[in-house]
XYZ file of C-alpha atoms in Angstrom:
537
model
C 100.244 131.615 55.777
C 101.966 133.150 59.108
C 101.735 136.218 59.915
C 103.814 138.798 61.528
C 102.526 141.432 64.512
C 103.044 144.251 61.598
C 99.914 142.893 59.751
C 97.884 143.751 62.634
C 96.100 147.386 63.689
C 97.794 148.935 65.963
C 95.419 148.141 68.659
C 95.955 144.629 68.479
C 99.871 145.171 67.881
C 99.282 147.633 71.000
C 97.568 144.557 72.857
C 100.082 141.883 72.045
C 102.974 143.836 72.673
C 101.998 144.822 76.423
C 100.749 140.807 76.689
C 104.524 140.094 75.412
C 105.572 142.602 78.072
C 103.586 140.978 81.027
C 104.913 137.461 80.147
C 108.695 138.866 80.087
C 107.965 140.670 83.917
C 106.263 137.371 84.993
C 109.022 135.367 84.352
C 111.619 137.694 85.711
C 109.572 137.973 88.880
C 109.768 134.120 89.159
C 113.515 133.614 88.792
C 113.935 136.535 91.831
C 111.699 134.984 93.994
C 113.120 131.296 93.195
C 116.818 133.207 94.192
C 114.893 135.183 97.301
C 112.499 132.899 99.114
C 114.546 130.219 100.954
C 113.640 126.703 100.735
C 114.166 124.019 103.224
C 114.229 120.346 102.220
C 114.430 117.341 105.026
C 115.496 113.377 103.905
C 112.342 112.503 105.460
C 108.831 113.342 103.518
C 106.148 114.085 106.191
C 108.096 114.229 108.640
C 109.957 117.638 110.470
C 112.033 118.161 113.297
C 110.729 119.173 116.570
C 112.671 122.319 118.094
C 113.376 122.277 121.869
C 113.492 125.171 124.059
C 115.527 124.585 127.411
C 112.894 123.150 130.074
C 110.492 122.406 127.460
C 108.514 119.083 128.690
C 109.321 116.233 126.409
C 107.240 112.840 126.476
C 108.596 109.744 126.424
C 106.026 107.323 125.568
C 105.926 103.708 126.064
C 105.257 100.470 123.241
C 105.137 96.712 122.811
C 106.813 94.865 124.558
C 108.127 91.688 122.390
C 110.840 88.542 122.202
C 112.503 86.843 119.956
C 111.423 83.722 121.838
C 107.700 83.630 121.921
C 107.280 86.206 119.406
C 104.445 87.894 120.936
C 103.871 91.021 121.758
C 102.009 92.404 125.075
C 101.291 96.071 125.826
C 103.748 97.953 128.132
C 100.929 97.948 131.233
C 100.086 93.855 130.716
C 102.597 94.148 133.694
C 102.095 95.928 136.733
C 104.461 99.217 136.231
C 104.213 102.246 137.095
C 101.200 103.971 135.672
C 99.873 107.737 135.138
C 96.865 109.068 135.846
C 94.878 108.468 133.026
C 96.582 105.822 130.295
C 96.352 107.734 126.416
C 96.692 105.483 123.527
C 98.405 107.505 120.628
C 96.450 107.103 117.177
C 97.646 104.329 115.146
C 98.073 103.480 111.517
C 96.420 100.116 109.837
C 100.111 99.378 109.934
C 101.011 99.493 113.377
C 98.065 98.071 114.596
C 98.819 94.783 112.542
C 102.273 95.098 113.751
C 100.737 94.492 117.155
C 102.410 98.390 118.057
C 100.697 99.894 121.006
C 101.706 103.202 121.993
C 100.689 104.952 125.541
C 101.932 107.709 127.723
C 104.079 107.151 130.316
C 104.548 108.855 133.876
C 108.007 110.074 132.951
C 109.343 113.521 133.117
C 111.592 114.799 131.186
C 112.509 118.251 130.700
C 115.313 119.816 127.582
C 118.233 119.695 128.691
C 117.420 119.757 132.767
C 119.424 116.274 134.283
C 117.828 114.479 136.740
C 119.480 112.028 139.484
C 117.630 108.980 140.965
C 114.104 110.181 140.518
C 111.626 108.583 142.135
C 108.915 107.187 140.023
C 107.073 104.690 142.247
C 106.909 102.159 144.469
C 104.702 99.012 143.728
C 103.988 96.654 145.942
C 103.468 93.282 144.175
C 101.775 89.485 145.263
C 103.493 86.318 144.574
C 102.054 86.082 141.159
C 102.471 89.874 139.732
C 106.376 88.768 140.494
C 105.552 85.792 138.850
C 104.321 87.601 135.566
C 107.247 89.773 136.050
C 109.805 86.420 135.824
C 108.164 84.715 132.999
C 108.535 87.560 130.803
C 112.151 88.216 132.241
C 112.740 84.183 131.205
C 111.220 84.940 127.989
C 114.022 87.765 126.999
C 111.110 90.220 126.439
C 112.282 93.224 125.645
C 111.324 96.938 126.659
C 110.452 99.317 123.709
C 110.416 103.290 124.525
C 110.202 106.312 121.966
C 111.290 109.836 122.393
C 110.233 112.319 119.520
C 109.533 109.408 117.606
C 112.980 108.056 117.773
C 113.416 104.532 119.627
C 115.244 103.856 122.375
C 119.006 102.427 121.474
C 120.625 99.479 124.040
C 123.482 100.463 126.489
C 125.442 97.753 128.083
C 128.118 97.112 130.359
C 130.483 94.756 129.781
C 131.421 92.925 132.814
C 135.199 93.721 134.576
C 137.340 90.784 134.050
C 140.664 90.100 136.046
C 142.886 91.980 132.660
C 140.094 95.074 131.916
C 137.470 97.203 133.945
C 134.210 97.467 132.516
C 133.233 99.378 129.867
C 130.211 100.792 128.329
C 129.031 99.528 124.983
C 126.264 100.918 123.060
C 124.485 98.522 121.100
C 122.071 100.204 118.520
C 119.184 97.941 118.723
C 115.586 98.720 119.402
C 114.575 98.105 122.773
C 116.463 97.072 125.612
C 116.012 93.943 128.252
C 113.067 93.955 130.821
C 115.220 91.675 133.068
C 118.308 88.897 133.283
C 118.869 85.606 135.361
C 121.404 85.663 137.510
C 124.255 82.889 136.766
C 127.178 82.058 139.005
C 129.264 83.737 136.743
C 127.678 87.462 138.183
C 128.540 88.477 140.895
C 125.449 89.207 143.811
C 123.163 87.028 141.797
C 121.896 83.478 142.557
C 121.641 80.669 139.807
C 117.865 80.465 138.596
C 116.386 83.393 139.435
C 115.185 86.509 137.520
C 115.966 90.055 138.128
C 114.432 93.148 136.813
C 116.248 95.705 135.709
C 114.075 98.790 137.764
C 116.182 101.803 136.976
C 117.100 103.554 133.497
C 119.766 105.585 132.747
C 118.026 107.841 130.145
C 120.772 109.425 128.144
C 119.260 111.704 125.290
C 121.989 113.408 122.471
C 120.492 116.639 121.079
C 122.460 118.846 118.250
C 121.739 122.565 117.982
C 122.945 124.989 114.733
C 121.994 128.536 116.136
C 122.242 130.101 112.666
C 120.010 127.433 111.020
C 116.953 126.424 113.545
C 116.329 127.767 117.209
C 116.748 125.509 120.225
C 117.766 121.660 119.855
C 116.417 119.102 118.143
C 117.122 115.185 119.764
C 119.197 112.843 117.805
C 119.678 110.319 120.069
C 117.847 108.050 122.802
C 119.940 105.181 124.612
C 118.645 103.555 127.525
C 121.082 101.930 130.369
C 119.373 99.761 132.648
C 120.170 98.757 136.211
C 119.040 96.530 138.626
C 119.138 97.441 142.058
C 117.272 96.852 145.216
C 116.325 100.193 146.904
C 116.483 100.822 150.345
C 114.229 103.976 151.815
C 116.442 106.224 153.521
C 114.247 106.310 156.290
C 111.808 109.344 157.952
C 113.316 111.877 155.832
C 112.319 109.664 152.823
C 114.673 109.240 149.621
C 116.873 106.028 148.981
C 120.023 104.864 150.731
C 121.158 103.134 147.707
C 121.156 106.275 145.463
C 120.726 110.052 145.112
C 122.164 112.766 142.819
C 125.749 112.706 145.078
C 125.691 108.646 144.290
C 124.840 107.462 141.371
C 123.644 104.043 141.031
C 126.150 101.323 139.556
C 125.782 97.853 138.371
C 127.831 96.810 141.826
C 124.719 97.565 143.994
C 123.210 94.730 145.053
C 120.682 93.360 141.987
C 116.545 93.491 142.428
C 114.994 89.993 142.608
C 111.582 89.488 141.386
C 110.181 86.368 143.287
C 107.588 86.116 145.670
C 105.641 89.446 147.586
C 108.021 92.425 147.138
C 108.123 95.840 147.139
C 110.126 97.519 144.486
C 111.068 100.970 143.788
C 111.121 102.590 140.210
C 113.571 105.487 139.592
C 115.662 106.885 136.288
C 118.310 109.278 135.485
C 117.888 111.588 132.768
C 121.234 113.013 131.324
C 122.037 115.041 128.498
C 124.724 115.094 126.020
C 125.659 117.241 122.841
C 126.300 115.406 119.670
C 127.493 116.513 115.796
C 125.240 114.082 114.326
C 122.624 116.015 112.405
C 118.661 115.483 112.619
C 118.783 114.097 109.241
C 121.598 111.932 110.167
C 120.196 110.443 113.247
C 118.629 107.131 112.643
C 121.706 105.868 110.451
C 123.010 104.673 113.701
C 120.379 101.784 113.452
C 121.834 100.683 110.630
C 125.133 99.728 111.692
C 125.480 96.062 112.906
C 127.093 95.647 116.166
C 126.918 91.734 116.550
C 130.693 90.431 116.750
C 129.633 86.953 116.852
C 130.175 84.653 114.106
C 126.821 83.419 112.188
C 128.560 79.854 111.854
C 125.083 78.739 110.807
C 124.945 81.177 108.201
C 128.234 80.531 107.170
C 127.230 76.694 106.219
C 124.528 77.482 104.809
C 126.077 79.811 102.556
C 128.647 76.873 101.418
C 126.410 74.383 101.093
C 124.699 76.433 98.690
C 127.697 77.548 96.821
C 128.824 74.105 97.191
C 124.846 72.776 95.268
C 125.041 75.315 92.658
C 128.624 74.615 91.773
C 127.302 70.288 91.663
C 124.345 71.444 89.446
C 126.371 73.294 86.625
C 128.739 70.529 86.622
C 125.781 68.318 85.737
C 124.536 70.693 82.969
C 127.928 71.134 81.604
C 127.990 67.083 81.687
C 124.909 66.194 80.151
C 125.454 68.681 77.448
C 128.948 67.187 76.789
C 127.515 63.570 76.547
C 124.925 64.786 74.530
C 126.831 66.052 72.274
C 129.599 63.304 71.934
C 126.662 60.489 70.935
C 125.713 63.632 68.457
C 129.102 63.424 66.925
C 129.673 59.562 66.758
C 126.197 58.855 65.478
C 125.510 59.900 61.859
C 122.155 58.627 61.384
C 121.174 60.601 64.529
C 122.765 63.503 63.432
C 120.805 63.465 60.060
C 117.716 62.845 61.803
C 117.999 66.193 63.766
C 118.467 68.045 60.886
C 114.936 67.175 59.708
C 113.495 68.185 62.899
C 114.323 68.587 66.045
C 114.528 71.269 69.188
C 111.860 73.894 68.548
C 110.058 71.537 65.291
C 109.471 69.051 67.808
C 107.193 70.427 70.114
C 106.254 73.584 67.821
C 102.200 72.288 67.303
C 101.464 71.419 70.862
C 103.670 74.483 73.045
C 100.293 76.594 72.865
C 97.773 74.134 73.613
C 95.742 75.224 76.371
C 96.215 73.490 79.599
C 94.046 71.400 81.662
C 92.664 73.753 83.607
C 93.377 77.363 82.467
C 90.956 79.096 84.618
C 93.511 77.985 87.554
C 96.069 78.954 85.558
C 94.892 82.459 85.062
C 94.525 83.169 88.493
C 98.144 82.231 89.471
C 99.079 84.549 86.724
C 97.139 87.549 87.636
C 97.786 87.076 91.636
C 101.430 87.070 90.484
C 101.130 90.020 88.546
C 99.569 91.972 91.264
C 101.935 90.840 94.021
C 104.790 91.282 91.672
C 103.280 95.299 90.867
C 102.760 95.949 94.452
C 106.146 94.979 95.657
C 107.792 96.930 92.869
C 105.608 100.164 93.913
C 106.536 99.598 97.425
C 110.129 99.459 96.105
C 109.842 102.808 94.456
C 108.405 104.777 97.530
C 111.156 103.013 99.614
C 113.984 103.899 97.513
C 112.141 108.113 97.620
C 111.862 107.799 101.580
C 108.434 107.808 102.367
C 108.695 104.506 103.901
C 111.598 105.340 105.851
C 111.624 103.562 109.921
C 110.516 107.055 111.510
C 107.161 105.994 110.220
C 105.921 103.405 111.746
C 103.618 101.022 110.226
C 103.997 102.684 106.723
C 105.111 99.734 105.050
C 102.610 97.610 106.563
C 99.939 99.864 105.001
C 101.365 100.451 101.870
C 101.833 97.032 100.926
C 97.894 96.778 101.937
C 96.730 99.397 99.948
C 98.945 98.629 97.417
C 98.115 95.345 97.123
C 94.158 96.145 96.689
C 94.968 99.075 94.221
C 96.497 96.355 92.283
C 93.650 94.401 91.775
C 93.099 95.975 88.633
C 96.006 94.367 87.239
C 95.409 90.865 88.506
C 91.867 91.053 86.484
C 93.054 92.485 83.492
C 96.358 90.065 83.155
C 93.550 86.799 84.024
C 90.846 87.671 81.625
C 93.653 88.384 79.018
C 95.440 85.496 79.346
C 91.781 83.140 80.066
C 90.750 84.601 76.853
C 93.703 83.799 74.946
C 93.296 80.269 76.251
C 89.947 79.881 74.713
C 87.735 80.252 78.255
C 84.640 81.977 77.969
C 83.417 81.913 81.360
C 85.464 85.329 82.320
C 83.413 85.883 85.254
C 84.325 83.090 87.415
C 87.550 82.847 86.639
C 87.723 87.082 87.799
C 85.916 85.537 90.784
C 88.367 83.306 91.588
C 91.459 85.788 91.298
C 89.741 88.324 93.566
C 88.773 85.948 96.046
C 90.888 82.613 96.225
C 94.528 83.757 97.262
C 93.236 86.840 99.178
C 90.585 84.328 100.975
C 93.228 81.210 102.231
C 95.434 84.373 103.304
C 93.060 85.361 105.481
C 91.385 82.603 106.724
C 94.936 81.561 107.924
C 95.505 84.747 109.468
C 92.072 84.605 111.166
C 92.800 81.331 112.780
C 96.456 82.782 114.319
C 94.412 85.501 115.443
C 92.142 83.467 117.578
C 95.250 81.648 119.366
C 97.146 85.097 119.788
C 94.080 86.755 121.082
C 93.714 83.569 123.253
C 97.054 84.546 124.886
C 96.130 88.439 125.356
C 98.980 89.839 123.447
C 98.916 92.818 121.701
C 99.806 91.116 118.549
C 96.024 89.977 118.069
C 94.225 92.241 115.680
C 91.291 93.413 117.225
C 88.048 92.961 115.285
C 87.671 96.453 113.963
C 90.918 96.024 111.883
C 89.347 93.193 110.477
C 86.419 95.270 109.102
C 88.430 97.164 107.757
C 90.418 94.625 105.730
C 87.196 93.201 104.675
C 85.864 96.546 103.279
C 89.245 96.920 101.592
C 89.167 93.340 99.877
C 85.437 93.451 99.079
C 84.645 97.191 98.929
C 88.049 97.957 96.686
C 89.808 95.305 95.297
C 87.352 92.729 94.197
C 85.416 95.537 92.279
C 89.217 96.626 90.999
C 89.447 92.668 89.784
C 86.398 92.931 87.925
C 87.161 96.584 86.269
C 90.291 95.158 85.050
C 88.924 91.926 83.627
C 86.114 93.985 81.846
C 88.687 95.949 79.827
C 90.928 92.958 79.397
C 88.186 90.447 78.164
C 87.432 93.131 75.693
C 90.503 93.366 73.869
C 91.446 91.665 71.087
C 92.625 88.007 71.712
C 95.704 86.770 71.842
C 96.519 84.481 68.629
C 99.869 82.153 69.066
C 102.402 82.310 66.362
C 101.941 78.741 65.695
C 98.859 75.965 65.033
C 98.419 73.657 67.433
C 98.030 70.112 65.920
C 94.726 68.454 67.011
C 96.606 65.331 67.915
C 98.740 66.133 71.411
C 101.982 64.567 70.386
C 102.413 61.799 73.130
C 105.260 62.674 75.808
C 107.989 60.349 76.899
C 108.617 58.813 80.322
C 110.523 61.531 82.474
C 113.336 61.089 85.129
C 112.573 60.904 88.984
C 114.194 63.755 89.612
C 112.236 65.463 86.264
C 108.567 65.021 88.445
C 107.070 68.005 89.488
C 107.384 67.371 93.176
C 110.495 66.698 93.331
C 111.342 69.858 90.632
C 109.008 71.886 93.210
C 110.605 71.110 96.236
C 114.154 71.531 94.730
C 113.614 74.981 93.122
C 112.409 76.205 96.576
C 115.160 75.227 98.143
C 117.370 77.367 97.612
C 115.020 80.610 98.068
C 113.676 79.206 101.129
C 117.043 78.559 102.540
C 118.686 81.957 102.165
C 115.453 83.684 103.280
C 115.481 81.634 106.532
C 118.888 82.590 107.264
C 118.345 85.984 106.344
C 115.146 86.167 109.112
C 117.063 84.436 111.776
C 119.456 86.852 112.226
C 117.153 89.559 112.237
């Protein structure tokens, strides 16, 4: 029976007592230093502020540049800017590489918290086709994509002065922010037809400081104005007429063309502003949609499916009624389903394995595996650790989840093969590592080639695609078979019902019963509201 410590001698009660004694101090230490040792926590995981010291050096580095037009991306230096000294690529994640992100330094300086007016950065001379170059991507809407302390750079744009209003600045939180325009008729100093590049930025970086919670100032925001203007050198004393820090440049100045041999000069602003928006705060500004235009297309779309849905329950809620009435006015028919009908009907030949149900068992265990890696990816989105400050991150998480789920995909096929009365288990966990995975990337191979034709930085460069190879062969096909081993070996699955060894013979269907047309129908729908969804992205 139990004991008590009195049974003991008193060197073991001696023993247990000071044990009893160590646990109690122990404890009590751990609650004081729980109370004591401050703890800081950040909405972000892996990922901390930086701290800024006045005239600390800041980098602003450059990316991709991309358009919603072509959809291809090209390195920052695939046109002739201004370059430094020796071009750094920063180390990139599997997912920003297939995101086509590449991220270099840049010659800009920037300082904390030190403005600076009309600062030279360069001046390039370029040939007929560098200006060229420069115009097709300015006709393309290409856009320019900068990052300060990993935070990228937000649109600022004038709205032009009309005859009732002046002009007035509107910041437009978008990533990115235009290489160029074409001039119209309708602004003033440009001609009809031709492209101008926007050759000076208006840096304007927010920064928030709490002196009793961090030292120095951490950056919060990053907007970008650009300006187009064509410089004028001031003369032997150097400098520019058409700026300096007494006169800043505006978007009257006359605009900087880009066609034929040219010389253009590069300069930027840097200015600083103060801002109560927290570090932790800072990127919710992103999320805020500023387009005031109407999505008419979405709009339709929107009806028309409201407007299919409503026409399809109205047909149910038809064909039930009719159904019903001939139930009610015919006896004999009313008798006969009695005897047997609904689930008796089809009860001996629901469970009868299909056709094919190796084919079947892959679809299954692909969908299980897509359907366990998008719910994982769901869970680390909702805790933050694929939040936008790191780039790429979903990219590689739905890779690696995707391979780590393999194990499911083999174990769901061989389950389901086996409870369909296939025996040859190791074709059919073949088939699920390789088949979906392989037409997914022998389509991807073949865009590849064409993107890789055009130089962009979109194309995944050959090492990448070791990589995914050692991922898909050296992981997740061994994965596939791991699962399928343990599921093949479990017990199989009976049905709850004999099949009859007659198939009972099925009646004609309706045209709009067929598969096809079933297919195409139930995709609709999906389809549609995805589609809208991505155009307005």
């Amino acid at each position: 029976g139990a004991r008590s410590i009195e049974d003991f001698s008193p060197s073991t009660r001696s023993l247990a007592q000071r044990r009893g004694l160590l646990r109690m101090l122990l404890r009590t230490s751990s609650a004081l230093l729980l109370l004591v040792v401050p703890t800081a926590a950040f909405y972000l995981p892996g990922v901390a502020p930086i701290d800024y010291r006045d005239g600390e050096s800041i980098d602003l580095k450059v990316n991709k540049l991309t358009s919603t037009k072509t959809h291809l991306p090209y390195e920052w230096y695939a046109l002739p800017f201004c370059r430094p000294a020796e071009v750094v690529y920063k180390g990139e994640n599997l997912g920003e590489v297939m995101r086509g992100d590449r991220i270099q330094n840049s010659p800009y300086t920037i300082k904390m918290n030190v403005e600076v007016s009309c600062q030279l950065l360069c001046k390039q001379s370029y040939d007929a086709e560098q200006a060229a170059l420069f115009a097709t991507k300015i006709g393309e809407d290409y856009r320019v994509n900068w990052i300060v302390d990993n935070l990228p750079a937000a649109t600022r744009v004038v709205e032009p002065a009309l005859g009732s209003s002046p002009s007035r600045i509107i910041t437009i939180y978008e990533r990115g922010f235009p290489l160029g325009f074409r001039g119209a008729e309708s602004i003033p100093g440009t001609s009809a037809g031709v492209n101008y590049v926007y050759n000076h930025h208006r840096i304007v970086l927010k920064y928030h400081t709490e002196p009793d919670a961090f030292e120095g100032a951490r950056i919060v925001g990053f907007e970008v104005e650009p300006f187009s203007v064509q410089h004028e050198p001031a003369g032997a004393g150097g400098g520019l007429s058409t700026c300096s820090g007494a006169r800043p440049v505006t978007h009257s100045a006359p605009p900087q063309p880009v066609s034929g041999p040219q010389t253009v000069y590069w300069t930027y602003d840097v200015r600083w502003e103060y801002s109560e928006v927290k570090w932790a705060s800072r990127w919710d500004v992103y999320l805020y949609a500023t387009d005031e235009q109407i999505h008419w297309f979405s709009i339709v779309n929107s009806l028309m499916i409201v407007l299919f849905l409503t026409g399809l329950l109205a047909m149910i809620m038809l064909r039930t009624l009719h159904r019903d009435l001939r139930r009610y006015n015919d006896a004999e028919a009313k008798e006969e389903a009695a005897e047997e009908g609904g689930w008796k009907l089809v009860h001996g030949d629901v469970f009868r394995p299909p056709q094919r149900p190796a084919l079947l068992s892959v679809y299954v265990g692909t969908g299980v595996q897509v359907l366990g890696m998008s719910v994982v990816t769901m869970c680390f989105a909702v805790a933050g650790f694929l939040s936008p400050a790191n780039r790429g991150a979903l990219m590689t998480a739905l890779l690696l989840l995707f391979t780590a789920m393999g194990v499911l995909a083999g174990f769901v096929s061989a389950r389901l093969y086996k409870a369909l009365s296939g025996s040859d288990w190791r074709m059919t966990t073949l088939k699920t590592a390789v088949m979906f995975p392989g037409i997914i990337f022998i389509v991807f191979f073949s865009l590849n080639m064409f993107i890789w034709g055009q130089k962009s930085s979109g194309a995944v460069p050959f090492g990448t695609f070791f990589a995914l190879l050692v991922l898909w062969f050296g992981i997740s096909v061994p994965l596939v078979y791991l699962g399928a081993f343990f599921g093949y070996r479990r017990p199989k699955i009976e049905p709850p019902t004999k099949t009859n060894m007659i198939p009972r013979t099925v009646p004609e269907h309706a045209w709009y019963t067929q598969p096809v047309f079933s297919v195409l129908i139930g995709g609709l729908l999906p389809f549609g509201a995805v589609f809208i969804e991505l155009f307005f992205i």
